[in-house]
mmCIF file with all atom_site columns, C-alpha atoms in Angstrom:
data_model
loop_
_atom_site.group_PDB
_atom_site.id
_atom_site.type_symbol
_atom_site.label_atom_id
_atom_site.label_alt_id
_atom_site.label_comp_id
_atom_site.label_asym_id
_atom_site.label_entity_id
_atom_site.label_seq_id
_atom_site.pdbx_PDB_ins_code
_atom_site.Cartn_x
_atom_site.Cartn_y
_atom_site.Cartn_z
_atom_site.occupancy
_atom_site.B_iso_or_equiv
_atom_site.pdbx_formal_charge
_atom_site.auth_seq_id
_atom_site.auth_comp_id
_atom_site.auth_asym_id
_atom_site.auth_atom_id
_atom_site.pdbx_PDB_model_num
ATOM 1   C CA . UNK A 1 1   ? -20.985 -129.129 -37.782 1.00 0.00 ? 1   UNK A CA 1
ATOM 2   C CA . UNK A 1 2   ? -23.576 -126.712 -35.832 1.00 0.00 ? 2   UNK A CA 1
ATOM 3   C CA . UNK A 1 3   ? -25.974 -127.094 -39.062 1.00 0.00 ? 3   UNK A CA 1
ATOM 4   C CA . UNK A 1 4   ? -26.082 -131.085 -38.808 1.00 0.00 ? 4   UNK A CA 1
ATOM 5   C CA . UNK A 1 5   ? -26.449 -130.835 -34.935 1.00 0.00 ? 5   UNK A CA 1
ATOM 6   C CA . UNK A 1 6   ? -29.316 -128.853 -35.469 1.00 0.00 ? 6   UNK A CA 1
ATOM 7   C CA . UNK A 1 7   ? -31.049 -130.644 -38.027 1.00 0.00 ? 7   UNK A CA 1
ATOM 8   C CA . UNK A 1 8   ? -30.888 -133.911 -36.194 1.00 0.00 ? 8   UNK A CA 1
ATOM 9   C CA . UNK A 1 9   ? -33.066 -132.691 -33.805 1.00 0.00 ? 9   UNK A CA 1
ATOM 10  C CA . UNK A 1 10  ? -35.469 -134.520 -33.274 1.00 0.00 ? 10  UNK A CA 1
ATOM 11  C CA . UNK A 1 11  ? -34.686 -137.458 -35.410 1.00 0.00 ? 11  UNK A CA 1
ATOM 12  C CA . UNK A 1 12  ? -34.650 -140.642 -34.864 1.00 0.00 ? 12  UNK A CA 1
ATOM 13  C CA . UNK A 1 13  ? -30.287 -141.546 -35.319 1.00 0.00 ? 13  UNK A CA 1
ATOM 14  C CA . UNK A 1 14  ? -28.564 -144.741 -34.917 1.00 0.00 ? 14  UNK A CA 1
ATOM 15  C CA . UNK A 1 15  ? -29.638 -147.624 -33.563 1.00 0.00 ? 15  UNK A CA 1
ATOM 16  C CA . UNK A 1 16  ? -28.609 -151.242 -33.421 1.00 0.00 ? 16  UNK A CA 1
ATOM 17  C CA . UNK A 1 17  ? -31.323 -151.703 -36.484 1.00 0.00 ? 17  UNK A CA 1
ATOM 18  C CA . UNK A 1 18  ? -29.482 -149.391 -38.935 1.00 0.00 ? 18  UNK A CA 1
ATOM 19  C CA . UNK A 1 19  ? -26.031 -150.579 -37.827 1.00 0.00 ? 19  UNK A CA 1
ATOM 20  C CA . UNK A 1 20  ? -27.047 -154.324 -39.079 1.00 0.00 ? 20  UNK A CA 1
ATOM 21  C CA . UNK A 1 21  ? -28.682 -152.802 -41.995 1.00 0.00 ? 21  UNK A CA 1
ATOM 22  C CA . UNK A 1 22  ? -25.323 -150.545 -42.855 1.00 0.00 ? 22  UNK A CA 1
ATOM 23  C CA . UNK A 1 23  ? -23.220 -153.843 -42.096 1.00 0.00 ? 23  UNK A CA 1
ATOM 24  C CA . UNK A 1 24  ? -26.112 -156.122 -44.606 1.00 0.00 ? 24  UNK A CA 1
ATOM 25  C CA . UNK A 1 25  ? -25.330 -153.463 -47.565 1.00 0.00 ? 25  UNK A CA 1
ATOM 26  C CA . UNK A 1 26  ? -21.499 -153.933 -47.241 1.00 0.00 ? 26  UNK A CA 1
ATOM 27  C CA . UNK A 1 27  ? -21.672 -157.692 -47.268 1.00 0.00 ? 27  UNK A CA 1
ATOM 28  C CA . UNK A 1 28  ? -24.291 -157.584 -50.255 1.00 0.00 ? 28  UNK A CA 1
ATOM 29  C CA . UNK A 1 29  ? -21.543 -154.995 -52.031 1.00 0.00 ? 29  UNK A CA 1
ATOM 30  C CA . UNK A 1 30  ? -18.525 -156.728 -51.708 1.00 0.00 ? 30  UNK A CA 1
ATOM 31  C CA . UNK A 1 31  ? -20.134 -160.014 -52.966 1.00 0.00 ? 31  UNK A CA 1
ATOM 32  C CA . UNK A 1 32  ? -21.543 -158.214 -55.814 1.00 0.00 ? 32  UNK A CA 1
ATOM 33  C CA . UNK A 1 33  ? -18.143 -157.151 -56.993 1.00 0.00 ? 33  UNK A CA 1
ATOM 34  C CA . UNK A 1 34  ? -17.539 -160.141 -57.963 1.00 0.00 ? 34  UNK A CA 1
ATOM 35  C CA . UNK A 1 35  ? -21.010 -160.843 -60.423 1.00 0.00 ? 35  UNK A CA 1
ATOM 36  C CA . UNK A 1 36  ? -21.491 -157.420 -61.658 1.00 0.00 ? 36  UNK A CA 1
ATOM 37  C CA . UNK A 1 37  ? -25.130 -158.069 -62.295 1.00 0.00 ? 37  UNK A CA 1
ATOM 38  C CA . UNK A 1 38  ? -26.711 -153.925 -62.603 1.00 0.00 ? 38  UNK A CA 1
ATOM 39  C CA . UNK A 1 39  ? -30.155 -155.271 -61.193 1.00 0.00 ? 39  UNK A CA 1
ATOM 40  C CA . UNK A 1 40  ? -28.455 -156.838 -57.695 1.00 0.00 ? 40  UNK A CA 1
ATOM 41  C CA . UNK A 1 41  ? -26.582 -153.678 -57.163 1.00 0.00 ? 41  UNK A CA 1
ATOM 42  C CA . UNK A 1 42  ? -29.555 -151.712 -57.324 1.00 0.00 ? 42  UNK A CA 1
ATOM 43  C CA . UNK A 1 43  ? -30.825 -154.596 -55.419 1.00 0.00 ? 43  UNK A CA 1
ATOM 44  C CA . UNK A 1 44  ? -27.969 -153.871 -52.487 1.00 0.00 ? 44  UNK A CA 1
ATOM 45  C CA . UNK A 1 45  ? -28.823 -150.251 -52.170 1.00 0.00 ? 45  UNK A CA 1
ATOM 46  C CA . UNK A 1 46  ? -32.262 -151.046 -50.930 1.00 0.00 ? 46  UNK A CA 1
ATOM 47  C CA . UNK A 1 47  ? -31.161 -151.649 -47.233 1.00 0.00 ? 47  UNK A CA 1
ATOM 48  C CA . UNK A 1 48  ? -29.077 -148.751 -47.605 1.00 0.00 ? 48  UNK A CA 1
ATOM 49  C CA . UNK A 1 49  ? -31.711 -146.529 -47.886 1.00 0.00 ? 49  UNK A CA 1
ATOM 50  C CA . UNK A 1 50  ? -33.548 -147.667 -45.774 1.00 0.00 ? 50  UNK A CA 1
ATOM 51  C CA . UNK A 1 51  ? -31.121 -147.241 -43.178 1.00 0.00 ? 51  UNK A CA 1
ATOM 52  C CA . UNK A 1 52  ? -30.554 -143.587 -43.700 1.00 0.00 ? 52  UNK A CA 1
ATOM 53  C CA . UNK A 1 53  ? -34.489 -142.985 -44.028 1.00 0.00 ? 53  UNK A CA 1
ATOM 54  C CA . UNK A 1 54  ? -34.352 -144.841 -40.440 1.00 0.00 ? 54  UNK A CA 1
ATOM 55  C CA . UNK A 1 55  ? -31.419 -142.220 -39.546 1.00 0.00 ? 55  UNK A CA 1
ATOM 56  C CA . UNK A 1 56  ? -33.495 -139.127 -40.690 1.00 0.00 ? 56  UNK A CA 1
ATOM 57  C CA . UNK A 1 57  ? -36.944 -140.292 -39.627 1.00 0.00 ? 57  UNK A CA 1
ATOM 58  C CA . UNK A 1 58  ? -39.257 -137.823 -37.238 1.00 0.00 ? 58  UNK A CA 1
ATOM 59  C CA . UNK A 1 59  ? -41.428 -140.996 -35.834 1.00 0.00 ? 59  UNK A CA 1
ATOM 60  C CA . UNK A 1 60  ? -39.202 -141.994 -33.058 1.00 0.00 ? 60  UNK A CA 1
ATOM 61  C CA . UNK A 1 61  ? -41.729 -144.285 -31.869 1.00 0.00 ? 61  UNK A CA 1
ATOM 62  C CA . UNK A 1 62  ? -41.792 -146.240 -34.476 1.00 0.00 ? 62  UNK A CA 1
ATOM 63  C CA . UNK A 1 63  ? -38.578 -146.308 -35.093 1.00 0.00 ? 63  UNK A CA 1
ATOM 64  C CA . UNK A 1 64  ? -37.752 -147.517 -31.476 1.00 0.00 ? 64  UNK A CA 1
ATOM 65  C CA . UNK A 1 65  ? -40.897 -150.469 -32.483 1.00 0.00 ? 65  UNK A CA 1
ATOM 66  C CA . UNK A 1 66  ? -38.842 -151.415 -35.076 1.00 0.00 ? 66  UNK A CA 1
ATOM 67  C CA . UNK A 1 67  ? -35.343 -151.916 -33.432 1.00 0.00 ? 67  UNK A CA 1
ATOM 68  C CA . UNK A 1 68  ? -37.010 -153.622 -30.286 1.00 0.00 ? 68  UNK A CA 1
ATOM 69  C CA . UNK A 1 69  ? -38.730 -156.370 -32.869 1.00 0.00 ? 69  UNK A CA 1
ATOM 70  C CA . UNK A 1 70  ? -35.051 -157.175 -34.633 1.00 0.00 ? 70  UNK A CA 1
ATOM 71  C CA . UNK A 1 71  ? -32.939 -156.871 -30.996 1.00 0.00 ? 71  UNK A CA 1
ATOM 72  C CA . UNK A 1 72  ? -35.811 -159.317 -30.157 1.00 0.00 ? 72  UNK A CA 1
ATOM 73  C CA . UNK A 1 73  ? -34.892 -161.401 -32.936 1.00 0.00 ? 73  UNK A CA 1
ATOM 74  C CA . UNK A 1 74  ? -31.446 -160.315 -33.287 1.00 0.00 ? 74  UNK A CA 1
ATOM 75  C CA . UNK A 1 75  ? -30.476 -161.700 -29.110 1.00 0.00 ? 75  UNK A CA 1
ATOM 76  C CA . UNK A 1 76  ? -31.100 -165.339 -29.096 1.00 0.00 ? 76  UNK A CA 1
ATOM 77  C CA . UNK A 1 77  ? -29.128 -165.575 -32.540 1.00 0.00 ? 77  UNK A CA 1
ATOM 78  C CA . UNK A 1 78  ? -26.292 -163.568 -30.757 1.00 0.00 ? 78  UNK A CA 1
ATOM 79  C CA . UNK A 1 79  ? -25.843 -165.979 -28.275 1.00 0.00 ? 79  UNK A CA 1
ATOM 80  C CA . UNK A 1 80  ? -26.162 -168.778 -30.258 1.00 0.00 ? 80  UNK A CA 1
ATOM 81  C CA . UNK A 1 81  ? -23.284 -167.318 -32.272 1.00 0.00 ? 81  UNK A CA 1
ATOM 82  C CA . UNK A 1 82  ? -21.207 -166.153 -29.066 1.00 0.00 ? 82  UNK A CA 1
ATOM 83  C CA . UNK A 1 83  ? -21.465 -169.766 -27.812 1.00 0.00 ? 83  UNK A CA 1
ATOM 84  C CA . UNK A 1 84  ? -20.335 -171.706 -30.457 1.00 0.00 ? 84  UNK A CA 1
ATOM 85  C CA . UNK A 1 85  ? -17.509 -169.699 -30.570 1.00 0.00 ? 85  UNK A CA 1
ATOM 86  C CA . UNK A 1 86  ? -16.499 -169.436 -27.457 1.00 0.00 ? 86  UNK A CA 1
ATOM 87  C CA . UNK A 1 87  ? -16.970 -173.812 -27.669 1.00 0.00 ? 87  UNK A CA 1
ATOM 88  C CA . UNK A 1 88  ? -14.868 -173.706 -30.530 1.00 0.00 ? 88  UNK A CA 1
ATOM 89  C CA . UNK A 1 89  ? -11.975 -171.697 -28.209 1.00 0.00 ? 89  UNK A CA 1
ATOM 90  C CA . UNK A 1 90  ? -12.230 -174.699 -25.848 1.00 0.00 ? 90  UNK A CA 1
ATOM 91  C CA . UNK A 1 91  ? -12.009 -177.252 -27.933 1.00 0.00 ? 91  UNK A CA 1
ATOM 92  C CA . UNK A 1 92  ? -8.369  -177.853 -26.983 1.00 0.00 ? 92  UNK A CA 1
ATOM 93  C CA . UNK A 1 93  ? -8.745  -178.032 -23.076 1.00 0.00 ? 93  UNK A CA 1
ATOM 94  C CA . UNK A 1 94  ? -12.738 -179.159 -22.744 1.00 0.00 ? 94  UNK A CA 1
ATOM 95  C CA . UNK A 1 95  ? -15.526 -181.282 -23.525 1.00 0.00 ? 95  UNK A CA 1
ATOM 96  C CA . UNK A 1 96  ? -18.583 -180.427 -23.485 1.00 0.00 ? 96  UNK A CA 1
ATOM 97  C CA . UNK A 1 97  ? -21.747 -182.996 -22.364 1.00 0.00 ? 97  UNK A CA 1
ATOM 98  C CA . UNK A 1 98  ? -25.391 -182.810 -21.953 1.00 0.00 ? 98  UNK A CA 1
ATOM 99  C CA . UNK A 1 99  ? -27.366 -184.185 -18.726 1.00 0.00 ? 99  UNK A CA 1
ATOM 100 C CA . UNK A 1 100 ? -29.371 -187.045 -19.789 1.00 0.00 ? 100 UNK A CA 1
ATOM 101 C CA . UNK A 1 101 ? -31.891 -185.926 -16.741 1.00 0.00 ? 101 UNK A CA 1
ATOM 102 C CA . UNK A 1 102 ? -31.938 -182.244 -17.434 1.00 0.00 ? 102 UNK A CA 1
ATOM 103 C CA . UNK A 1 103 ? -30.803 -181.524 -21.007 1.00 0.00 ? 103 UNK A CA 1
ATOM 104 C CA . UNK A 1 104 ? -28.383 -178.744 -19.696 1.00 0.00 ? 104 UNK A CA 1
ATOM 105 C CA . UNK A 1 105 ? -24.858 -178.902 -21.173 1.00 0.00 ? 105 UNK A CA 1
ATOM 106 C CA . UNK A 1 106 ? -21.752 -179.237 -18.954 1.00 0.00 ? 106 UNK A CA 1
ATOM 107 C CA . UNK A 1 107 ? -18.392 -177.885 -19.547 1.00 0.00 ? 107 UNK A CA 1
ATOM 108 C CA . UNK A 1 108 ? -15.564 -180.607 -18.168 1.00 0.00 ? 108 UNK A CA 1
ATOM 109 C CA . UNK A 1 109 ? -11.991 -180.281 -18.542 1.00 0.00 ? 109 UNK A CA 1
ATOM 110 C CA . UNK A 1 110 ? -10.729 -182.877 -21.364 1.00 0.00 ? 110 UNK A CA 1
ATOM 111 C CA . UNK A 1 111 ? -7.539  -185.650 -21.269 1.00 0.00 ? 111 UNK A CA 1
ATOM 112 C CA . UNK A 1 112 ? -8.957  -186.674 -17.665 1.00 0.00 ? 112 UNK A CA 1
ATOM 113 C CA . UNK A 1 113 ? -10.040 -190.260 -18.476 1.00 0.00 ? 113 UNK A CA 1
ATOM 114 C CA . UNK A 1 114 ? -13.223 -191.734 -17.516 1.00 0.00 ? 114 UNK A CA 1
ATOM 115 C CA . UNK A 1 115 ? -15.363 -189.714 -15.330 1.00 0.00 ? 115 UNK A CA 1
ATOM 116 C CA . UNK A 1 116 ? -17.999 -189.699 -12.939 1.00 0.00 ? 116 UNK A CA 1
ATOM 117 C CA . UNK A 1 117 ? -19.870 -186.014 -13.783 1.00 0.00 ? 117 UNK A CA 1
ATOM 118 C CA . UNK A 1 118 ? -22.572 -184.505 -11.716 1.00 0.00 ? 118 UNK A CA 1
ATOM 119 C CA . UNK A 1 119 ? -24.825 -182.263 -13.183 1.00 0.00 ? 119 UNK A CA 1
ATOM 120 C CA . UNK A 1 120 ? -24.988 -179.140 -11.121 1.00 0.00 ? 120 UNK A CA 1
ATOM 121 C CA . UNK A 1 121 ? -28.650 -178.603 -12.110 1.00 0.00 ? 121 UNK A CA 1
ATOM 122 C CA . UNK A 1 122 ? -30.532 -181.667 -11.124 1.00 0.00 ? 122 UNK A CA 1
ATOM 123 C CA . UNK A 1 123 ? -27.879 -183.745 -9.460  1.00 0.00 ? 123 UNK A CA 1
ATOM 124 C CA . UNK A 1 124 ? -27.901 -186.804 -11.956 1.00 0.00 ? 124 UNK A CA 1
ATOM 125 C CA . UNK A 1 125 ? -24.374 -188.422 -12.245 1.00 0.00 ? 125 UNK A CA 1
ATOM 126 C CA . UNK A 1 126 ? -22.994 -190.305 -15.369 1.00 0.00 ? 126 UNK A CA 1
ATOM 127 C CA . UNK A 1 127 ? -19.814 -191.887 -16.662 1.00 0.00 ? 127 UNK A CA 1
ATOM 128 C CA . UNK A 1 128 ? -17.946 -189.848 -19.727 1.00 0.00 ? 128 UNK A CA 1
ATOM 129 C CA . UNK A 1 129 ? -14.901 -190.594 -21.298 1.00 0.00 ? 129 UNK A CA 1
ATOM 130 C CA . UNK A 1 130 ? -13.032 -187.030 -21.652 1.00 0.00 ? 130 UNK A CA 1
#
């Protein structure tokens, strides 16, 4: 293991960027198992590479570029995700309402009838049925 410690010196390694591109050719794999088209396998193989040329790559700089432009890219979209999910969790025990003042969405608990809700933001209240 000495050998590989040494020649990664200096290169770039993993980042965030190859990890999504290592995750992209699994997902583009396993579908292709099922369509066993020659051309799209090749096709799959292409973020592959490109991930372990990213791996093996001297230009750290650019390389760090790179993986600040997709985490830059890559945030809002993981939020977006985490949210929804974590709304879809609570779907059982709350609702979830926007302000009509502010646009900011409010998390009350649900089965409580109609209610008067304040929005903690701008301090508009309105009348939901939970």
């Amino acid at each position: 293991m000495y050998w590989f410690r040494r020649m990664m010196m200096g290169r770039y390694g993993t980042d965030q960027l190859s990890i999504a591109l290592l995750i992209l050719y699994m997902v583009l794999s396993l579908i292709l198992q099922f369509f066993r088209v020659p051309f799209l396998s090749l096709l799959a193989l292409i973020p592959l590479a490109i991930c372990f040329y990213r791996i093996f790559s001297r230009n750290i700089n650019r390389r760090y570029a790179e993986n600040a432009r997709f985490l830059k890219w890559w945030y809002p979209v993981k939020t977006r995700m985490q949210k929804s999910y974590s709304r879809f969790q609570d779907r059982q025990t709350h609702r979830y309402f926007k302000c009509p003042h502010c646009s900011s969405t409010l998390r009350v608990p649900r089965g409580r009838g109609k209610i008067c809700i304040t929005c903690p933001v701008c301090r508009t209240e309105f009348i939901k049925k939970t």
